[in-house]
CSV table of C-alpha atoms and ligand atoms in Angstrom, one decimal:
chain,number,residue,atom,x,y,z
A,1,MET,CA,96.1,-204.5,44.7
A,2,LEU,CA,96.8,-201.3,42.8
A,3,VAL,CA,100.5,-202.1,42.7
A,4,ALA,CA,99.9,-205.7,41.6
A,5,SER,CA,97.6,-204.5,38.8
A,6,GLY,CA,100.5,-202.7,37.3
A,7,CYS,CA,102.3,-206.0,36.9
A,8,ALA,CA,99.7,-207.4,34.4
A,9,ASP,CA,101.7,-208.7,31.4
A,10,ASN,CA,99.9,-206.8,28.6
A,11,GLY,CA,103.0,-206.3,26.5
A,12,GLN,CA,103.4,-202.7,27.8
A,13,ASN,CA,106.0,-203.1,30.5
A,14,ALA,CA,108.8,-200.5,30.5
A,15,LEU,CA,111.0,-202.9,32.6
A,16,HIS,CA,110.5,-205.7,30.1
A,17,ALA,CA,113.0,-204.3,27.6
A,18,GLN,CA,112.9,-205.6,24.1
A,19,SER,CA,115.5,-203.2,22.5
A,20,PRO,CA,118.9,-201.7,23.5
A,21,GLN,CA,117.2,-198.4,24.0
A,22,SER,CA,114.5,-199.6,26.5
A,23,HIS,CA,117.2,-201.7,28.2
A,24,ASP,CA,119.1,-198.5,29.0
A,25,ILE,CA,116.0,-196.9,30.3
A,26,ALA,CA,115.1,-200.0,32.5
A,27,VAL,CA,118.7,-200.1,33.9
A,28,LEU,CA,118.5,-196.4,34.8
A,29,TRP,CA,115.1,-197.0,36.4
A,30,TRP,CA,116.4,-199.8,38.6
A,31,TRP,CA,119.4,-197.7,39.7
A,32,MET,CA,117.2,-194.7,40.5
A,33,LEU,CA,114.9,-197.0,42.5
A,34,GLY,CA,117.9,-198.5,44.4
A,35,VAL,CA,119.5,-195.1,45.2
A,36,ALA,CA,116.2,-193.5,46.1
A,37,SER,CA,115.4,-196.5,48.4
A,38,LEU,CA,118.8,-196.2,50.2
A,39,VAL,CA,118.2,-192.4,50.7
A,40,PHE,CA,114.7,-193.0,52.0
A,41,LEU,CA,115.7,-195.8,54.3
A,42,GLY,CA,118.7,-193.7,55.6
A,43,ALA,CA,116.3,-190.8,56.3
A,44,CYS,CA,113.9,-193.1,58.1
A,45,ALA,CA,116.7,-194.6,60.2
A,46,MET,CA,117.9,-191.2,61.3
A,47,LEU,CA,114.4,-190.0,62.1
A,48,VAL,CA,113.8,-193.1,64.3
A,49,LEU,CA,117.2,-192.8,65.9
A,50,GLY,CA,116.7,-189.1,66.7
A,51,TRP,CA,113.3,-189.7,68.1
A,52,PHE,CA,114.6,-192.4,70.6
A,53,ARG,CA,117.8,-190.5,71.6
A,54,ARG,CA,116.0,-187.2,72.1
A,55,ARG,CA,113.2,-188.8,74.1
A,56,SER,CA,115.3,-190.8,76.5
A,57,LYS,CA,118.2,-188.6,77.4
A,58,GLY,CA,117.9,-185.3,75.5
A,59,LEU,CA,121.1,-186.1,73.6
A,60,PRO,CA,122.0,-185.3,70.0
A,61,VAL,CA,121.4,-187.9,67.3
A,62,VAL,CA,125.0,-189.1,67.4
A,63,GLY,CA,127.6,-188.9,70.2
A,64,GLU,CA,127.4,-186.5,73.2
A,65,ASN,CA,128.2,-183.2,71.4
A,66,GLU,CA,125.7,-181.0,69.4
A,67,ASP,CA,128.5,-180.0,67.0
A,68,VAL,CA,128.4,-183.5,65.4
A,69,ASN,CA,124.8,-182.7,64.3
A,70,LYS,CA,125.9,-179.7,62.2
A,71,ARG,CA,128.4,-182.0,60.4
A,72,LEU,CA,125.6,-184.5,59.8
A,73,VAL,CA,123.4,-181.8,58.3
A,74,VAL,CA,126.3,-180.7,56.0
A,75,ALA,CA,127.1,-184.3,55.0
A,76,PHE,CA,123.6,-185.7,54.5
A,77,GLY,CA,121.7,-182.5,53.8
A,78,ILE,CA,124.1,-180.8,51.3
A,79,ALA,CA,127.1,-183.0,50.2
A,80,ALA,CA,125.3,-186.3,49.7
A,81,PRO,CA,122.3,-184.8,47.7
A,82,ILE,CA,124.7,-182.9,45.4
A,83,VAL,CA,126.8,-186.0,44.7
A,84,VAL,CA,123.7,-188.2,44.2
A,85,LEU,CA,121.7,-185.8,42.1
A,86,VAL,CA,124.6,-184.7,39.9
A,87,THR,CA,125.5,-188.3,39.2
A,88,LEU,CA,121.9,-189.2,38.3
A,89,PHE,CA,121.6,-186.1,36.1
A,90,LEU,CA,124.7,-187.1,34.2
A,91,VAL,CA,123.7,-190.7,33.8
A,92,ALA,CA,120.1,-189.9,32.7
A,93,ASN,CA,120.7,-186.8,30.6
A,94,VAL,CA,124.0,-187.6,29.0
A,95,ALA,CA,124.3,-191.4,28.8
A,96,VAL,CA,120.7,-192.6,28.5
A,97,ILE,CA,119.5,-189.7,26.3
A,98,LYS,CA,122.3,-190.3,23.9
A,99,ALA,CA,121.1,-194.0,23.6
A,100,THR,CA,117.4,-193.1,23.1
A,101,ALA,CA,117.7,-189.9,21.0
A,102,ALA,CA,116.2,-189.4,17.6
A,103,PRO,CA,118.4,-191.5,15.2
A,104,LYS,CA,120.6,-190.0,12.5
A,105,THR,CA,118.6,-190.8,9.3
A,106,SER,CA,121.7,-192.2,7.7
A,107,SER,CA,121.8,-194.9,10.4
A,108,THR,CA,118.2,-196.1,9.7
A,109,LYS,CA,117.0,-198.4,6.9
A,110,LEU,CA,113.3,-197.3,6.9
A,111,THR,CA,111.3,-194.2,7.7
A,112,ILE,CA,107.7,-194.5,8.9
A,113,GLN,CA,105.3,-191.6,9.5
A,114,VAL,CA,102.9,-191.7,12.4
A,115,ILE,CA,100.1,-189.1,12.6
A,116,GLY,CA,98.0,-188.8,15.8
A,117,HIS,CA,94.2,-188.3,15.4
A,118,ASP,CA,91.4,-188.1,18.0
A,119,TRP,CA,91.6,-191.1,18.8
A,120,TRP,CA,93.5,-193.3,16.5
A,121,TRP,CA,96.9,-193.6,14.8
A,122,GLU,CA,97.6,-193.2,11.1
A,123,VAL,CA,100.7,-195.0,9.8
A,124,ARG,CA,102.3,-194.2,6.4
A,125,TYR,CA,105.2,-195.8,4.6
A,126,PRO,CA,106.9,-193.1,2.5
A,127,GLY,CA,107.7,-194.5,-1.0
A,128,HIS,CA,104.7,-196.9,-0.7
A,129,ILE,CA,101.0,-196.2,-1.1
A,130,ALA,CA,100.2,-198.4,1.9
A,131,ARG,CA,98.5,-196.7,4.8
A,132,THR,CA,97.3,-198.4,7.9
A,133,ALA,CA,95.9,-197.6,11.3
A,134,ASN,CA,96.8,-198.4,14.9
A,135,GLU,CA,99.4,-201.0,13.8
A,136,ILE,CA,103.0,-200.1,13.0
A,137,HIS,CA,104.6,-203.0,11.2
A,138,ILE,CA,108.4,-202.9,11.3
A,139,PRO,CA,111.1,-205.4,10.3
A,140,ALA,CA,112.8,-206.9,13.4
A,141,ARG,CA,116.4,-206.2,14.2
A,142,THR,CA,116.2,-203.1,11.9
A,143,ARG,CA,116.7,-199.5,12.9
A,144,VAL,CA,113.5,-197.7,11.9
A,145,ASN,CA,113.2,-193.9,12.0
A,146,VAL,CA,109.7,-192.9,13.1
A,147,GLU,CA,108.5,-189.4,12.3
A,148,GLY,CA,105.5,-188.3,14.4
A,149,THR,CA,103.1,-185.4,14.1
A,150,THR,CA,99.4,-184.8,14.8
A,151,ASP,CA,96.3,-183.8,12.9
A,152,ASP,CA,94.6,-182.2,15.8
A,153,VAL,CA,95.7,-181.9,19.5
A,154,ILE,CA,98.9,-183.0,21.2
A,155,HIS,CA,99.3,-186.8,21.5
A,156,SER,CA,102.3,-188.8,22.7
A,157,LEU,CA,103.6,-192.0,21.1
A,158,TRP,CA,104.9,-194.5,23.6
A,159,VAL,CA,105.8,-198.1,23.1
A,160,PRO,CA,107.4,-198.8,26.5
A,161,GLU,CA,109.1,-202.1,25.6
A,162,LEU,CA,110.9,-200.5,22.7
A,163,ASN,CA,111.9,-196.9,23.5
A,164,ARG,CA,111.0,-193.6,25.3
A,165,LYS,CA,107.9,-191.6,24.3
A,166,ILE,CA,107.7,-188.7,21.8
A,167,ASP,CA,105.1,-186.0,21.9
A,168,LEU,CA,103.1,-185.5,18.6
A,169,ILE,CA,102.8,-181.7,18.4
A,170,PRO,CA,100.8,-179.6,15.8
A,171,GLY,CA,103.1,-178.2,13.1
A,172,ARG,CA,106.1,-180.1,14.3
A,173,VAL,CA,107.8,-183.4,13.4
A,174,ASN,CA,109.4,-185.3,16.3
A,175,ARG,CA,111.4,-188.4,15.7
A,176,VAL,CA,112.2,-191.6,17.6
A,177,LEU,CA,114.1,-194.8,16.9
A,178,LEU,CA,112.1,-198.0,16.9
A,179,TYR,CA,114.1,-201.2,17.1
A,180,ALA,CA,113.0,-204.7,18.2
A,181,ASP,CA,115.5,-207.4,19.2
A,182,HIS,CA,113.0,-210.1,18.3
A,183,PRO,CA,109.9,-210.5,16.1
A,184,GLY,CA,106.8,-209.9,18.3
A,185,THR,CA,103.9,-207.7,19.1
A,186,TYR,CA,104.5,-204.7,21.3
A,187,ARG,CA,101.7,-202.6,22.8
A,188,GLY,CA,101.8,-198.8,22.8
A,189,GLN,CA,99.6,-196.2,24.2
A,190,CYS,CA,98.9,-192.5,23.8
A,191,ALA,CA,100.8,-190.9,26.7
A,192,GLU,CA,99.4,-187.4,26.6
A,193,PHE,CA,95.8,-186.6,27.7
A,194,CYS,CA,94.0,-185.8,24.5
A,195,GLY,CA,90.3,-185.9,25.4
A,196,LEU,CA,87.4,-188.3,26.1
A,197,GLN,CA,88.9,-191.4,24.5
A,198,HIS,CA,92.6,-190.9,25.4
A,199,ALA,CA,92.6,-194.2,27.2
A,200,HIS,CA,91.3,-195.9,24.0
A,201,MET,CA,94.1,-194.6,21.9
A,202,SER,CA,96.4,-197.6,21.8
A,203,LEU,CA,98.5,-199.3,19.1
A,204,TYR,CA,100.5,-202.3,18.3
A,205,VAL,CA,104.0,-202.4,16.9
A,206,VAL,CA,104.3,-205.6,15.0
A,207,ALA,CA,108.0,-206.6,14.4
A,208,ASP,CA,108.3,-209.3,11.7
A,209,ASP,CA,111.1,-211.1,10.0
A,210,PRO,CA,112.4,-208.7,7.3
A,211,ALA,CA,111.0,-211.0,4.5
A,212,THR,CA,107.6,-211.3,6.2
A,213,PHE,CA,107.6,-207.5,6.6
A,214,GLN,CA,108.3,-207.0,2.9
A,215,ARG,CA,105.5,-209.4,1.9
A,216,TRP,CA,103.1,-207.6,4.3
A,217,LEU,CA,104.1,-204.2,2.8
A,218,ALA,CA,103.6,-205.5,-0.8
A,219,ASN,CA,100.1,-206.8,0.1
A,220,GLN,CA,99.2,-203.5,1.9
A,221,SER,CA,100.2,-201.6,-1.2
A,222,LYS,CA,97.7,-203.5,-3.4
A,223,PRO,CA,94.3,-201.9,-4.0
A,224,ALA,CA,91.2,-203.7,-2.8
A,225,PRO,CA,89.5,-206.2,-5.2
A,226,SER,CA,87.3,-204.5,-7.7
A,227,THR,CA,84.4,-206.9,-7.1
A,228,ALA,CA,82.9,-208.7,-4.2
A,229,SER,CA,80.6,-211.7,-4.1
A,230,GLY,CA,77.7,-212.9,-1.8
A,231,PRO,CA,76.7,-210.6,1.1
A,232,ALA,CA,79.9,-208.7,0.6
A,233,ALA,CA,78.7,-207.5,-2.8
A,234,ARG,CA,75.7,-205.8,-1.2
A,235,GLY,CA,77.9,-204.5,1.6
A,236,ARG,CA,80.2,-202.9,-1.0
A,237,GLN,CA,77.3,-201.1,-2.6
A,238,LEU,CA,76.0,-199.9,0.8
A,239,PHE,CA,79.5,-198.7,1.8
A,240,LEU,CA,79.9,-196.6,-1.3
A,241,ALA,CA,76.3,-195.3,-1.3
A,242,ASN,CA,76.3,-194.2,2.3
A,243,THR,CA,78.4,-191.7,4.2
A,244,CYS,CA,81.1,-194.4,5.0
A,245,SER,CA,82.8,-193.3,1.7
A,246,SER,CA,82.8,-189.6,2.7
A,247,CYS,CA,85.2,-190.3,5.6
A,248,HIS,CA,87.2,-193.4,4.6
A,249,THR,CA,89.4,-194.6,1.7
A,250,ILE,CA,89.3,-198.0,0.1
A,251,ARG,CA,91.8,-197.9,-2.7
A,252,GLY,CA,90.3,-199.4,-5.9
A,253,THR,CA,86.9,-197.8,-5.2
A,254,LYS,CA,85.6,-194.3,-5.4
A,255,ALA,CA,85.9,-193.9,-1.6
A,256,ASN,CA,89.0,-191.7,-1.1
A,257,ALA,CA,88.4,-189.5,1.9
A,258,ASP,CA,90.8,-189.2,4.8
A,259,VAL,CA,88.8,-188.2,7.9
A,260,GLY,CA,88.9,-191.8,9.3
A,261,PRO,CA,91.3,-194.7,8.8
A,262,ASP,CA,92.2,-196.1,5.4
A,263,LEU,CA,90.2,-199.4,5.2
A,264,THR,CA,91.8,-200.9,2.1
A,265,HIS,CA,93.1,-203.8,4.1
A,266,VAL,CA,91.1,-203.4,7.3
A,267,ALA,CA,90.5,-207.1,7.7
A,268,SER,CA,94.2,-207.7,8.1
A,269,ARG,CA,94.3,-205.7,11.4
A,270,MET,CA,94.0,-207.3,14.8
A,271,THR,CA,91.7,-204.8,16.4
A,272,LEU,CA,89.3,-202.0,15.6
A,273,ALA,CA,89.0,-198.4,17.0
A,274,ALA,CA,92.6,-198.3,18.2
A,275,LEU,CA,92.6,-201.6,20.2
A,276,THR,CA,89.2,-200.8,21.7
A,277,ILE,CA,87.5,-204.0,20.3
A,278,ASP,CA,88.6,-207.1,18.5
A,279,ASN,CA,88.5,-207.2,14.7
A,280,SER,CA,85.8,-209.9,14.5
A,281,PRO,CA,82.6,-209.8,12.4
A,282,ALA,CA,80.4,-209.5,15.5
A,283,ASP,CA,82.4,-206.7,17.0
A,284,LEU,CA,82.6,-204.9,13.6
A,285,VAL,CA,78.8,-205.0,13.4
A,286,ARG,CA,78.5,-203.6,16.9
A,287,TRP,CA,81.0,-200.8,16.1
A,288,ILE,CA,79.4,-199.7,12.8
A,289,SER,CA,75.9,-199.9,14.0
A,290,ASP,CA,76.4,-198.0,17.3
A,291,PRO,CA,79.8,-196.4,17.4
A,292,GLN,CA,78.9,-193.9,20.1
A,293,HIS,CA,78.2,-196.8,22.5
A,294,VAL,CA,81.5,-198.5,21.8
A,295,LYS,CA,83.6,-195.4,21.8
A,296,PRO,CA,81.7,-192.3,23.0
A,297,GLY,CA,82.9,-189.1,21.4
A,298,ALA,CA,84.6,-190.8,18.4
A,299,LYS,CA,84.0,-189.0,15.1
A,300,MET,CA,82.3,-192.0,13.6
A,301,PRO,CA,78.6,-191.3,13.2
A,302,ALA,CA,75.8,-193.9,13.5
A,303,LEU,CA,74.0,-194.7,10.2
A,304,ASP,CA,70.3,-195.2,9.9
A,305,LEU,CA,70.5,-198.7,8.4
A,306,SER,CA,69.0,-202.1,9.2
A,307,GLN,CA,70.9,-204.8,11.0
A,308,ALA,CA,71.0,-206.8,7.8
A,309,ASP,CA,72.6,-203.9,6.1
A,310,PHE,CA,75.2,-203.5,8.8
A,311,ARG,CA,76.0,-207.2,8.6
A,312,ALA,CA,76.4,-206.9,4.8
A,313,ILE,CA,78.8,-203.9,5.2
A,314,ALA,CA,80.8,-205.9,7.9
A,315,ALA,CA,80.9,-208.9,5.5
A,316,TYR,CA,82.5,-206.6,2.8
A,317,LEU,CA,85.0,-205.0,5.2
A,318,GLU,CA,86.0,-208.4,6.6
A,319,SER,CA,86.8,-209.5,3.0
A,320,LEU,CA,89.5,-206.8,2.7
A,321,LYS,CA,92.5,-208.8,3.8
B,401,LIG,CU1,96.0,-189.2,22.1
B,401,LIG,CU2,95.9,-189.2,24.5
């Protein structure tokens, strides 16, 4: 059951390659599994053979002469491991690493910055004012240079269907190439234990047609509307009057803090709290009214407001497409 649960198709399967880089990694994985299985089965066969031969007649494993055993030890204990391990080392550390290495910046069309936080991902598009969280939008079939760092502890950015992982290390910038063969949504996960909510530090890479991506980026670069109507108008007032605005930015308002995610276009995202819950009005109310129940340990504090106030704030945030 444990093995079968690893096969769930949640868009995060390292063997379901969606880019040339992850294809190379998957091929290497299958070769390593094949070679390791052969070695394992060979060792088992010799163990069983030796057990029967020694038991019945007191003979060596092969033939009638003990000298043959020494040659077997040299062949399978020294020569074969050297050949197998050196070959695997060369394939993995020369061929595959070359394919998955940080890209030359002259070979990429776009640079995106990803910053790890306890426990969410900040995404910036240099040259554009747009900032998003927990969703990296890229154009499909385009080489994208991703620069990763962290605001606090060590995290690791890993989108298994697209490429290898990179560690996000304080004071350093690591780079990885993101490339998607087809438009689609690819799930990623923090791959370095970073505290209580490490398991709830996930992200999506959304690969769009290049034209769709440009429209998305243009929309994300716009400020939020300067007015709101209906319940959203009251929600806007409550958001700006309470501590929400001391941690978050909504461009176009006086909220311009950067402790938590930029919410200028929060309603355009698929999930909240780094893929912990859906981005629906009901889940948003649940999240802002009792964040420590939804994601214990998160920096988001609970506010002392009524349910009607929370629903008004949610109505405002859900209007920020
Ligand atoms: Cu961030 Cu684990």
